[in-house]
């Protein structure tokens, strides 16, 4: 990545062969160019970067501040992959690894500049702004680098309702910068993240969600279809891969009281919510939740059943790379007589893809939009 602050070698994490997607976009370059051209970085400057995926902005800012004998930037994110990407790319460029703050925690200010990549979730955006404003120095600048196609009217109105008047740069290569200053009367907000609570009467569950968790006000349809197609069991070692709020793991623990369940997600807010939900629903002793890159580091043949509701996008990029990685690793972690159950939209073609690793793949159940597949080695 080449910008006004210098050249950086940036890679997407995890590293895969024949990677075709970049670890940065033009909005990342644009904000780094702006910081350099306006001379905004100085030795005492504290910079918070929010929601970036692989550490391009954070590494660029850190590179500039290191040259000024200043502090490294701080990255605030809900993504374990972002944490891995930041660490890998900082080390690859001989930079100090910036501080990393998980999304359910609030970074400690005061910050002079906040660089905010806008998340897809309006609830997460609102939550983050309300928590970060009290951590900003008086007169601090907020810069929001965006690709033009991702800035719609509803996002702009939400930003204005919290931050007040906004200004924008000219668009360059389909990217632009949106600017705001800390409001004079900044919101006084509890540093704890926003929570939503609701019940799932069909399973007798009470669920709590932080703002960044997918399906935070209701059970997503794919999860419901997978719940409806749980195998009879019993099982002793269950993995909920892509556990989200933990509903699959909790349902498994209740269905098979002697089993131990590990829930894995790359979202820190999901893992935190799942831990709370297991406690609320009296299965905490059976459940363990981890933020992880899929099944990396899990022992081979260590699971009798793997439940999987794969994401079909990474941030705003639609792709099946994460699902493919899940299937590949599941084949290693599953016991010889174990079973993988996968739910996905019909058009994703998981049936054919699973056959790369599993000899026996069959559809179970029937739904107009989703398909549940049973796969065995």
Tab-separated table of N, CA, C and O in Angstrom, residues 151-268:
chain	number	residue	atom	x	y	z
A	151	UNK	N	-21.978	5.003	1.788
A	151	UNK	CA	-22.539	6.121	2.541
A	151	UNK	C	-23.915	6.463	1.997
A	151	UNK	O	-24.055	7.122	0.973
A	152	UNK	N	-24.955	5.973	2.671
A	152	UNK	CA	-26.305	6.292	2.225
A	152	UNK	C	-26.916	7.337	3.153
A	152	UNK	O	-26.340	7.739	4.163
A	153	UNK	N	-28.107	7.778	2.802
A	153	UNK	CA	-28.746	8.874	3.522
A	153	UNK	C	-29.057	8.518	4.972
A	153	UNK	O	-28.939	9.363	5.869
A	154	UNK	N	-29.430	7.272	5.232
A	154	UNK	CA	-29.774	6.881	6.601
A	154	UNK	C	-28.550	6.928	7.513
A	154	UNK	O	-28.652	7.342	8.678
A	155	UNK	N	-27.386	6.522	6.997
A	155	UNK	CA	-26.156	6.599	7.791
A	155	UNK	C	-25.793	8.053	8.055
A	155	UNK	O	-25.420	8.425	9.175
A	156	UNK	N	-25.909	8.893	7.036
A	156	UNK	CA	-25.575	10.316	7.180
A	156	UNK	C	-26.461	10.971	8.245
A	156	UNK	O	-25.972	11.729	9.105
A	157	UNK	N	-27.760	10.671	8.220
A	157	UNK	CA	-28.672	11.251	9.203
A	157	UNK	C	-28.359	10.757	10.619
A	157	UNK	O	-28.445	11.516	11.583
A	158	UNK	N	-27.999	9.478	10.746
A	158	UNK	CA	-27.627	8.947	12.059
A	158	UNK	C	-26.391	9.664	12.592
A	158	UNK	O	-26.348	10.055	13.772
A	159	UNK	N	-25.392	9.857	11.738
A	159	UNK	CA	-24.184	10.561	12.159
A	159	UNK	C	-24.500	11.990	12.584
A	159	UNK	O	-24.016	12.467	13.623
A	160	UNK	N	-25.318	12.678	11.806
A	160	UNK	CA	-25.686	14.060	12.148
A	160	UNK	C	-26.443	14.141	13.463
A	160	UNK	O	-26.262	15.080	14.246
A	161	UNK	N	-27.294	13.154	13.735
A	161	UNK	CA	-28.096	13.189	14.965
A	161	UNK	C	-27.228	13.075	16.211
A	161	UNK	O	-27.625	13.547	17.287
A	162	UNK	N	-26.069	12.482	16.084
A	162	UNK	CA	-25.176	12.302	17.234
A	162	UNK	C	-24.040	13.316	17.244
A	162	UNK	O	-23.686	13.875	18.292
A	163	UNK	N	-23.481	13.599	16.063
A	163	UNK	CA	-22.281	14.428	15.973
A	163	UNK	C	-22.555	15.873	15.600
A	163	UNK	O	-21.676	16.731	15.733
A	164	UNK	N	-23.759	16.167	15.101
A	164	UNK	CA	-24.025	17.513	14.619
A	164	UNK	C	-23.569	17.679	13.187
A	164	UNK	O	-23.469	16.696	12.436
A	165	UNK	N	-23.253	18.910	12.776
A	165	UNK	CA	-22.907	19.177	11.380
A	165	UNK	C	-21.698	18.361	10.904
A	165	UNK	O	-20.716	18.200	11.627
A	166	UNK	N	-21.802	17.855	9.671
A	166	UNK	CA	-20.723	17.099	9.047
A	166	UNK	C	-20.232	17.852	7.823
A	166	UNK	O	-20.972	18.610	7.198
A	167	UNK	N	-18.973	17.634	7.472
A	167	UNK	CA	-18.445	18.121	6.211
A	167	UNK	C	-17.799	16.943	5.497
A	167	UNK	O	-17.464	15.933	6.122
A	168	UNK	N	-17.620	17.078	4.199
A	168	UNK	CA	-17.036	15.983	3.427
A	168	UNK	C	-15.960	16.508	2.480
A	168	UNK	O	-15.996	17.670	2.063
A	169	UNK	N	-15.043	15.634	2.146
A	169	UNK	CA	-14.045	15.945	1.130
A	169	UNK	C	-14.630	15.660	-0.244
A	169	UNK	O	-15.707	15.071	-0.372
A	170	UNK	N	-13.922	16.068	-1.259
A	170	UNK	CA	-14.282	15.655	-2.608
A	170	UNK	C	-14.026	14.161	-2.753
A	170	UNK	O	-13.131	13.599	-2.116
A	171	UNK	N	-14.794	13.516	-3.596
A	171	UNK	CA	-14.581	12.093	-3.846
A	171	UNK	C	-13.347	11.902	-4.720
A	171	UNK	O	-13.083	12.689	-5.637
A	172	UNK	N	-12.560	10.885	-4.406
A	172	UNK	CA	-11.373	10.545	-5.174
A	172	UNK	C	-11.299	9.036	-5.305
A	172	UNK	O	-11.254	8.320	-4.293
A	173	UNK	N	-11.313	8.546	-6.526
A	173	UNK	CA	-11.277	7.107	-6.784
A	173	UNK	C	-12.342	6.368	-5.970
A	173	UNK	O	-12.077	5.372	-5.319
A	174	UNK	N	-13.556	6.931	-5.988
A	174	UNK	CA	-14.739	6.338	-5.363
A	174	UNK	C	-14.674	6.322	-3.838
A	174	UNK	O	-15.407	5.578	-3.178
A	175	UNK	N	-13.804	7.153	-3.256
A	175	UNK	CA	-13.712	7.261	-1.798
A	175	UNK	C	-13.809	8.728	-1.405
A	175	UNK	O	-13.512	9.625	-2.201
A	176	UNK	N	-14.231	8.963	-0.187
A	176	UNK	CA	-14.232	10.310	0.352
A	176	UNK	C	-14.066	10.262	1.862
A	176	UNK	O	-14.177	9.192	2.473
A	177	UNK	N	-13.820	11.420	2.465
A	177	UNK	CA	-13.705	11.541	3.913
A	177	UNK	C	-14.870	12.365	4.435
A	177	UNK	O	-15.258	13.373	3.837
A	178	UNK	N	-15.438	11.935	5.549
A	178	UNK	CA	-16.485	12.673	6.251
A	178	UNK	C	-15.881	13.163	7.560
A	178	UNK	O	-15.223	12.397	8.280
A	179	UNK	N	-16.107	14.446	7.897
A	179	UNK	CA	-15.472	15.051	9.069
A	179	UNK	C	-16.511	15.524	10.078
A	179	UNK	O	-17.596	15.988	9.711
A	180	UNK	N	-16.160	15.421	11.343
A	180	UNK	CA	-16.950	15.995	12.429
A	180	UNK	C	-15.998	16.316	13.565
A	180	UNK	O	-14.900	15.749	13.664
A	181	UNK	N	-16.410	17.243	14.426
A	181	UNK	CA	-15.662	17.535	15.646
A	181	UNK	C	-16.473	17.076	16.840
A	181	UNK	O	-17.707	16.963	16.770
A	182	UNK	N	-15.784	16.816	17.927
A	182	UNK	CA	-16.495	16.426	19.137
A	182	UNK	C	-17.501	17.518	19.488
A	182	UNK	O	-17.125	18.685	19.613
A	183	UNK	N	-18.784	17.183	19.640
A	183	UNK	CA	-19.782	18.197	19.999
A	183	UNK	C	-19.440	18.866	21.325
A	183	UNK	O	-18.861	18.246	22.218
A	184	UNK	N	-19.785	20.143	21.435
A	184	UNK	CA	-19.513	20.881	22.678
A	184	UNK	C	-20.173	20.204	23.868
A	184	UNK	O	-19.585	20.072	24.946
A	185	UNK	N	-21.384	19.747	23.668
A	185	UNK	CA	-22.096	19.009	24.722
A	185	UNK	C	-22.111	17.527	24.349
A	185	UNK	O	-23.101	17.002	23.859
A	186	UNK	N	-20.982	16.894	24.552
A	186	UNK	CA	-20.877	15.473	24.216
A	186	UNK	C	-21.742	14.640	25.143
A	186	UNK	O	-21.961	14.992	26.309
A	187	UNK	N	-22.249	13.547	24.631
A	187	UNK	CA	-23.089	12.656	25.407
A	187	UNK	C	-22.323	12.074	26.583
A	187	UNK	O	-21.154	11.708	26.465
A	188	UNK	N	-22.980	12.008	27.714
A	188	UNK	CA	-22.412	11.304	28.859
A	188	UNK	C	-22.967	9.891	28.837
A	188	UNK	O	-24.162	9.678	29.012
A	189	UNK	N	-22.096	8.947	28.607
A	189	UNK	CA	-22.543	7.580	28.383
A	189	UNK	C	-21.778	6.630	29.285
A	189	UNK	O	-20.584	6.786	29.503
A	190	UNK	N	-22.500	5.660	29.819
A	190	UNK	CA	-21.840	4.577	30.544
A	190	UNK	C	-20.870	3.888	29.589
A	190	UNK	O	-21.224	3.620	28.443
A	191	UNK	N	-19.632	3.609	30.030
A	191	UNK	CA	-18.678	2.967	29.114
A	191	UNK	C	-19.044	1.548	28.727
A	191	UNK	O	-18.421	0.961	27.853
A	192	UNK	N	-20.080	0.981	29.365
A	192	UNK	CA	-20.496	-0.365	28.996
A	192	UNK	C	-21.246	-0.333	27.668
A	192	UNK	O	-21.943	0.627	27.352
A	193	UNK	N	-21.139	-1.392	26.865
A	193	UNK	CA	-21.821	-1.412	25.569
A	193	UNK	C	-23.338	-1.535	25.717
A	193	UNK	O	-23.843	-2.022	26.740
A	194	UNK	N	-24.037	-1.093	24.686
A	194	UNK	CA	-25.498	-1.212	24.655
A	194	UNK	C	-25.901	-2.689	24.626
A	194	UNK	O	-25.267	-3.498	23.950
A	195	UNK	N	-26.954	-3.030	25.338
A	195	UNK	CA	-27.432	-4.411	25.392
A	195	UNK	C	-28.895	-4.485	24.976
A	195	UNK	O	-29.677	-3.584	25.243
A	196	UNK	N	-29.249	-5.574	24.319
A	196	UNK	CA	-30.637	-5.878	23.967
A	196	UNK	C	-30.970	-7.253	24.521
A	196	UNK	O	-30.163	-8.179	24.402
A	197	UNK	N	-32.125	-7.389	25.137
A	197	UNK	CA	-32.535	-8.672	25.717
A	197	UNK	C	-33.871	-9.101	25.123
A	197	UNK	O	-34.754	-8.268	24.901
A	198	UNK	N	-34.023	-10.389	24.866
A	198	UNK	CA	-35.279	-10.923	24.364
A	198	UNK	C	-35.371	-12.403	24.697
A	198	UNK	O	-34.395	-13.017	25.126
A	199	UNK	N	-36.553	-12.950	24.527
A	199	UNK	CA	-36.800	-14.342	24.883
A	199	UNK	C	-37.078	-15.181	23.646
A	199	UNK	O	-37.565	-14.680	22.633
A	200	UNK	N	-36.733	-16.464	23.747
A	200	UNK	CA	-37.042	-17.437	22.706
A	200	UNK	C	-37.922	-18.505	23.353
A	200	UNK	O	-37.445	-19.534	23.828
A	201	UNK	N	-39.247	-18.251	23.399
A	201	UNK	CA	-40.151	-19.153	24.136
A	201	UNK	C	-40.113	-20.596	23.651
A	201	UNK	O	-40.286	-21.521	24.453
A	202	UNK	N	-39.890	-20.814	22.354
A	202	UNK	CA	-39.918	-22.182	21.829
A	202	UNK	C	-38.865	-23.070	22.473
A	202	UNK	O	-39.033	-24.285	22.558
A	203	UNK	N	-37.758	-22.467	22.922
A	203	UNK	CA	-36.702	-23.229	23.593
A	203	UNK	C	-36.570	-22.871	25.062
A	203	UNK	O	-35.701	-23.391	25.764
A	204	UNK	N	-37.412	-21.948	25.521
A	204	UNK	CA	-37.352	-21.542	26.915
A	204	UNK	C	-36.067	-20.802	27.247
A	204	UNK	O	-35.551	-20.908	28.374
A	205	UNK	N	-35.545	-20.016	26.303
A	205	UNK	CA	-34.275	-19.336	26.501
A	205	UNK	C	-34.468	-17.826	26.651
A	205	UNK	O	-35.363	-17.228	26.045
A	206	UNK	N	-33.606	-17.223	27.454
A	206	UNK	CA	-33.516	-15.774	27.597
A	206	UNK	C	-32.158	-15.362	27.030
A	206	UNK	O	-31.127	-15.876	27.455
A	207	UNK	N	-32.149	-14.445	26.056
A	207	UNK	CA	-30.917	-14.107	25.346
A	207	UNK	C	-30.603	-12.617	25.471
A	207	UNK	O	-31.491	-11.765	25.407
A	208	UNK	N	-29.330	-12.344	25.653
A	208	UNK	CA	-28.820	-10.980	25.726
A	208	UNK	C	-27.827	-10.759	24.601
A	208	UNK	O	-27.060	-11.652	24.272
A	209	UNK	N	-27.848	-9.566	24.008
A	209	UNK	CA	-26.958	-9.287	22.876
A	209	UNK	C	-26.300	-7.922	23.042
A	209	UNK	O	-26.956	-6.955	23.412
A	210	UNK	N	-25.016	-7.855	22.714
A	210	UNK	CA	-24.364	-6.572	22.527
A	210	UNK	C	-24.656	-6.077	21.109
A	210	UNK	O	-25.110	-6.826	20.248
A	211	UNK	N	-24.342	-4.813	20.857
A	211	UNK	CA	-24.792	-4.160	19.622
A	211	UNK	C	-24.198	-4.757	18.356
A	211	UNK	O	-24.794	-4.665	17.285
A	212	UNK	N	-23.016	-5.366	18.439
A	212	UNK	CA	-22.380	-5.870	17.233
A	212	UNK	C	-22.738	-7.290	16.865
A	212	UNK	O	-22.212	-7.823	15.879
A	213	UNK	N	-23.645	-7.924	17.612
A	213	UNK	CA	-23.952	-9.336	17.402
A	213	UNK	C	-25.038	-9.489	16.349
A	213	UNK	O	-26.084	-8.828	16.410
A	214	UNK	N	-24.802	-10.378	15.390
A	214	UNK	CA	-25.779	-10.610	14.323
A	214	UNK	C	-27.070	-11.187	14.910
A	214	UNK	O	-27.045	-12.054	15.781
A	215	UNK	N	-28.213	-10.697	14.420
A	215	UNK	CA	-29.506	-11.184	14.897
A	215	UNK	C	-29.732	-10.829	16.344
A	215	UNK	O	-30.106	-11.676	17.141
A	216	UNK	N	-29.527	-9.550	16.695
A	216	UNK	CA	-29.523	-9.190	18.109
A	216	UNK	C	-30.916	-8.956	18.688
A	216	UNK	O	-31.053	-8.803	19.890
A	217	UNK	N	-31.965	-8.922	17.844
A	217	UNK	CA	-33.314	-8.721	18.363
A	217	UNK	C	-34.242	-9.902	18.098
A	217	UNK	O	-35.361	-9.921	18.590
A	218	UNK	N	-33.766	-10.862	17.326
A	218	UNK	CA	-34.573	-12.049	17.041
A	218	UNK	C	-33.659	-13.132	16.494
A	218	UNK	O	-32.532	-12.861	16.059
A	219	UNK	N	-34.147	-14.347	16.517
A	219	UNK	CA	-33.378	-15.474	15.995
A	219	UNK	C	-33.333	-15.396	14.477
A	219	UNK	O	-34.367	-15.258	13.825
A	220	UNK	N	-32.117	-15.467	13.914
A	220	UNK	CA	-32.042	-15.389	12.459
A	220	UNK	C	-32.591	-16.687	11.855
A	220	UNK	O	-32.493	-17.764	12.448
A	221	UNK	N	-33.211	-16.600	10.661
A	221	UNK	CA	-33.903	-17.762	10.081
A	221	UNK	C	-33.005	-18.984	9.891
A	221	UNK	O	-33.436	-20.114	10.083
A	222	UNK	N	-31.749	-18.757	9.491
A	222	UNK	CA	-30.842	-19.886	9.300
A	222	UNK	C	-30.609	-20.646	10.590
A	222	UNK	O	-30.592	-21.888	10.609
A	223	UNK	N	-30.438	-19.903	11.683
A	223	UNK	CA	-30.235	-20.546	12.982
A	223	UNK	C	-31.455	-21.362	13.381
A	223	UNK	O	-31.335	-22.465	13.927
A	224	UNK	N	-32.659	-20.832	13.097
A	224	UNK	CA	-33.880	-21.562	13.435
A	224	UNK	C	-33.976	-22.864	12.655
A	224	UNK	O	-34.344	-23.915	13.210
A	225	UNK	N	-33.622	-22.831	11.368
A	225	UNK	CA	-33.672	-24.040	10.545
A	225	UNK	C	-32.694	-25.088	11.071
A	225	UNK	O	-33.013	-26.283	11.147
A	226	UNK	N	-31.501	-24.653	11.468
A	226	UNK	CA	-30.518	-25.591	12.002
A	226	UNK	C	-30.982	-26.170	13.338
A	226	UNK	O	-30.832	-27.375	13.587
A	227	UNK	N	-31.577	-25.348	14.170
A	227	UNK	CA	-32.122	-25.843	15.438
A	227	UNK	C	-33.195	-26.898	15.198
A	227	UNK	O	-33.274	-27.898	15.917
A	228	UNK	N	-34.005	-26.666	14.180
A	228	UNK	CA	-35.079	-27.616	13.866
A	228	UNK	C	-34.542	-28.949	13.355
A	228	UNK	O	-35.254	-29.960	13.383
A	229	UNK	N	-33.287	-28.952	12.879
A	229	UNK	CA	-32.711	-30.160	12.290
A	229	UNK	C	-31.536	-30.702	13.118
A	229	UNK	O	-30.622	-31.307	12.581
A	230	UNK	N	-31.577	-30.476	14.435
A	230	UNK	CA	-30.561	-31.074	15.289
A	230	UNK	C	-30.628	-32.601	15.160
A	230	UNK	O	-31.723	-33.187	15.133
A	231	UNK	N	-29.473	-33.268	15.108
A	231	UNK	CA	-29.481	-34.731	15.077
A	231	UNK	C	-29.922	-35.298	16.421
A	231	UNK	O	-29.908	-34.596	17.435
A	232	UNK	N	-30.322	-36.577	16.479
A	232	UNK	CA	-30.835	-37.151	17.720
A	232	UNK	C	-29.775	-37.292	18.818
A	232	UNK	O	-30.100	-37.194	19.999
A	233	UNK	N	-28.512	-37.565	18.437
A	233	UNK	CA	-27.481	-37.732	19.456
A	233	UNK	C	-27.589	-39.062	20.176
A	233	UNK	O	-28.170	-40.013	19.643
A	234	UNK	N	-27.048	-39.175	21.392
A	234	UNK	CA	-26.381	-38.095	22.136
A	234	UNK	C	-24.946	-37.888	21.684
A	234	UNK	O	-24.378	-38.718	20.984
A	235	UNK	N	-24.371	-36.746	22.105
A	235	UNK	CA	-22.989	-36.417	21.785
A	235	UNK	C	-22.274	-35.985	23.063
A	235	UNK	O	-22.893	-35.487	24.004
A	236	UNK	N	-20.950	-36.172	23.056
A	236	UNK	CA	-20.152	-35.779	24.214
A	236	UNK	C	-19.329	-34.525	23.964
A	236	UNK	O	-19.100	-33.740	24.871
A	237	UNK	N	-18.877	-34.331	22.699
A	237	UNK	CA	-17.991	-33.218	22.377
A	237	UNK	C	-18.557	-32.467	21.173
A	237	UNK	O	-18.489	-32.954	20.046
A	238	UNK	N	-19.125	-31.305	21.417
A	238	UNK	CA	-19.822	-30.541	20.384
A	238	UNK	C	-19.107	-29.204	20.182
A	238	UNK	O	-18.685	-28.566	21.149
A	239	UNK	N	-18.982	-28.796	18.919
A	239	UNK	CA	-18.449	-27.473	18.591
A	239	UNK	C	-19.511	-26.695	17.830
A	239	UNK	O	-20.090	-27.202	16.862
A	240	UNK	N	-19.782	-25.476	18.280
A	240	UNK	CA	-20.656	-24.556	17.558
A	240	UNK	C	-19.740	-23.564	16.843
A	240	UNK	O	-19.196	-22.647	17.462
A	241	UNK	N	-19.547	-23.767	15.550
A	241	UNK	CA	-18.583	-23.000	14.761
A	241	UNK	C	-19.277	-21.803	14.130
A	241	UNK	O	-20.149	-21.957	13.284
A	242	UNK	N	-18.878	-20.608	14.541
A	242	UNK	CA	-19.594	-19.396	14.173
A	242	UNK	C	-20.775	-19.233	15.105
A	242	UNK	O	-21.916	-19.101	14.680
A	243	UNK	N	-20.493	-19.244	16.417
A	243	UNK	CA	-21.546	-19.426	17.433
A	243	UNK	C	-22.454	-18.223	17.602
A	243	UNK	O	-23.563	-18.360	18.118
A	244	UNK	N	-22.026	-17.019	17.201
A	244	UNK	CA	-22.883	-15.855	17.380
A	244	UNK	C	-23.285	-15.680	18.831
A	244	UNK	O	-22.444	-15.695	19.734
A	245	UNK	N	-24.586	-15.558	19.069
A	245	UNK	CA	-25.077	-15.337	20.434
A	245	UNK	C	-25.038	-16.584	21.303
A	245	UNK	O	-25.388	-16.542	22.478
A	246	UNK	N	-24.628	-17.719	20.741
A	246	UNK	CA	-24.502	-18.949	21.512
A	246	UNK	C	-25.744	-19.812	21.550
A	246	UNK	O	-25.775	-20.827	22.248
A	247	UNK	N	-26.781	-19.458	20.773
A	247	UNK	CA	-28.051	-20.172	20.883
A	247	UNK	C	-27.906	-21.644	20.498
A	247	UNK	O	-28.503	-22.525	21.148
A	248	UNK	N	-27.116	-21.953	19.470
A	248	UNK	CA	-26.940	-23.355	19.077
A	248	UNK	C	-26.208	-24.131	20.176
A	248	UNK	O	-26.573	-25.264	20.507
A	249	UNK	N	-25.165	-23.529	20.714
A	249	UNK	CA	-24.391	-24.188	21.779
A	249	UNK	C	-25.245	-24.427	23.008
A	249	UNK	O	-25.202	-25.501	23.629
A	250	UNK	N	-26.046	-23.432	23.375
A	250	UNK	CA	-26.898	-23.553	24.554
A	250	UNK	C	-27.973	-24.616	24.336
A	250	UNK	O	-28.253	-25.439	25.223
A	251	UNK	N	-28.570	-24.628	23.134
A	251	UNK	CA	-29.576	-25.646	22.822
A	251	UNK	C	-28.958	-27.041	22.859
A	251	UNK	O	-29.584	-27.992	23.334
A	252	UNK	N	-27.727	-27.178	22.367
A	252	UNK	CA	-27.043	-28.473	22.398
A	252	UNK	C	-26.785	-28.918	23.832
A	252	UNK	O	-26.977	-30.092	24.182
A	253	UNK	N	-26.356	-27.989	24.671
A	253	UNK	CA	-26.079	-28.323	26.072
A	253	UNK	C	-27.345	-28.777	26.789
A	253	UNK	O	-27.318	-29.682	27.624
A	254	UNK	N	-28.475	-28.159	26.460
A	254	UNK	CA	-29.730	-28.553	27.089
A	254	UNK	C	-30.241	-29.885	26.539
A	254	UNK	O	-30.825	-30.689	27.277
A	255	UNK	N	-30.026	-30.125	25.244
A	255	UNK	CA	-30.513	-31.363	24.630
A	255	UNK	C	-29.709	-32.567	25.093
A	255	UNK	O	-30.253	-33.656	25.306
A	256	UNK	N	-28.378	-32.374	25.269
A	256	UNK	CA	-27.488	-33.465	25.689
A	256	UNK	C	-26.765	-33.042	26.970
A	256	UNK	O	-25.652	-32.504	26.909
A	257	UNK	N	-27.371	-33.250	28.120
A	257	UNK	CA	-26.846	-32.714	29.384
A	257	UNK	C	-25.449	-33.199	29.763
A	257	UNK	O	-24.799	-32.581	30.599
A	258	UNK	N	-24.971	-34.288	29.148
A	258	UNK	CA	-23.638	-34.791	29.478
A	258	UNK	C	-22.563	-34.277	28.525
A	258	UNK	O	-21.388	-34.602	28.683
A	259	UNK	N	-22.943	-33.493	27.528
A	259	UNK	CA	-21.954	-33.046	26.542
A	259	UNK	C	-21.235	-31.780	27.003
A	259	UNK	O	-21.745	-31.014	27.824
A	260	UNK	N	-20.050	-31.575	26.456
A	260	UNK	CA	-19.308	-30.333	26.615
A	260	UNK	C	-19.297	-29.624	25.266
A	260	UNK	O	-19.042	-30.238	24.228
A	261	UNK	N	-19.587	-28.329	25.282
A	261	UNK	CA	-19.746	-27.567	24.048
A	261	UNK	C	-18.720	-26.441	24.005
A	261	UNK	O	-18.548	-25.714	24.983
A	262	UNK	N	-18.064	-26.313	22.866
A	262	UNK	CA	-17.177	-25.180	22.616
A	262	UNK	C	-17.802	-24.334	21.513
A	262	UNK	O	-18.089	-24.831	20.423
A	263	UNK	N	-18.034	-23.057	21.799
A	263	UNK	CA	-18.547	-22.123	20.798
A	263	UNK	C	-17.426	-21.222	20.322
A	263	UNK	O	-16.663	-20.687	21.129
A	264	UNK	N	-17.320	-21.055	19.012
A	264	UNK	CA	-16.216	-20.290	18.423
A	264	UNK	C	-16.773	-19.230	17.475
A	264	UNK	O	-17.642	-19.518	16.648
A	265	UNK	N	-16.264	-18.012	17.621
A	265	UNK	CA	-16.660	-16.931	16.719
A	265	UNK	C	-15.501	-15.950	16.621
A	265	UNK	O	-14.695	-15.854	17.545
A	266	UNK	N	-15.436	-15.226	15.519
A	266	UNK	CA	-14.370	-14.226	15.404
A	266	UNK	C	-14.802	-12.882	15.985
A	266	UNK	O	-14.000	-11.964	16.109
A	267	UNK	N	-16.060	-12.752	16.389
A	267	UNK	CA	-16.588	-11.524	16.979
A	267	UNK	C	-16.447	-11.567	18.499
A	267	UNK	O	-16.990	-12.451	19.161
A	268	UNK	N	-15.745	-10.593	19.048
A	268	UNK	CA	-15.583	-10.523	20.503
A	268	UNK	C	-16.915	-10.262	21.196
A	268	UNK	O	-17.187	-10.796	22.272
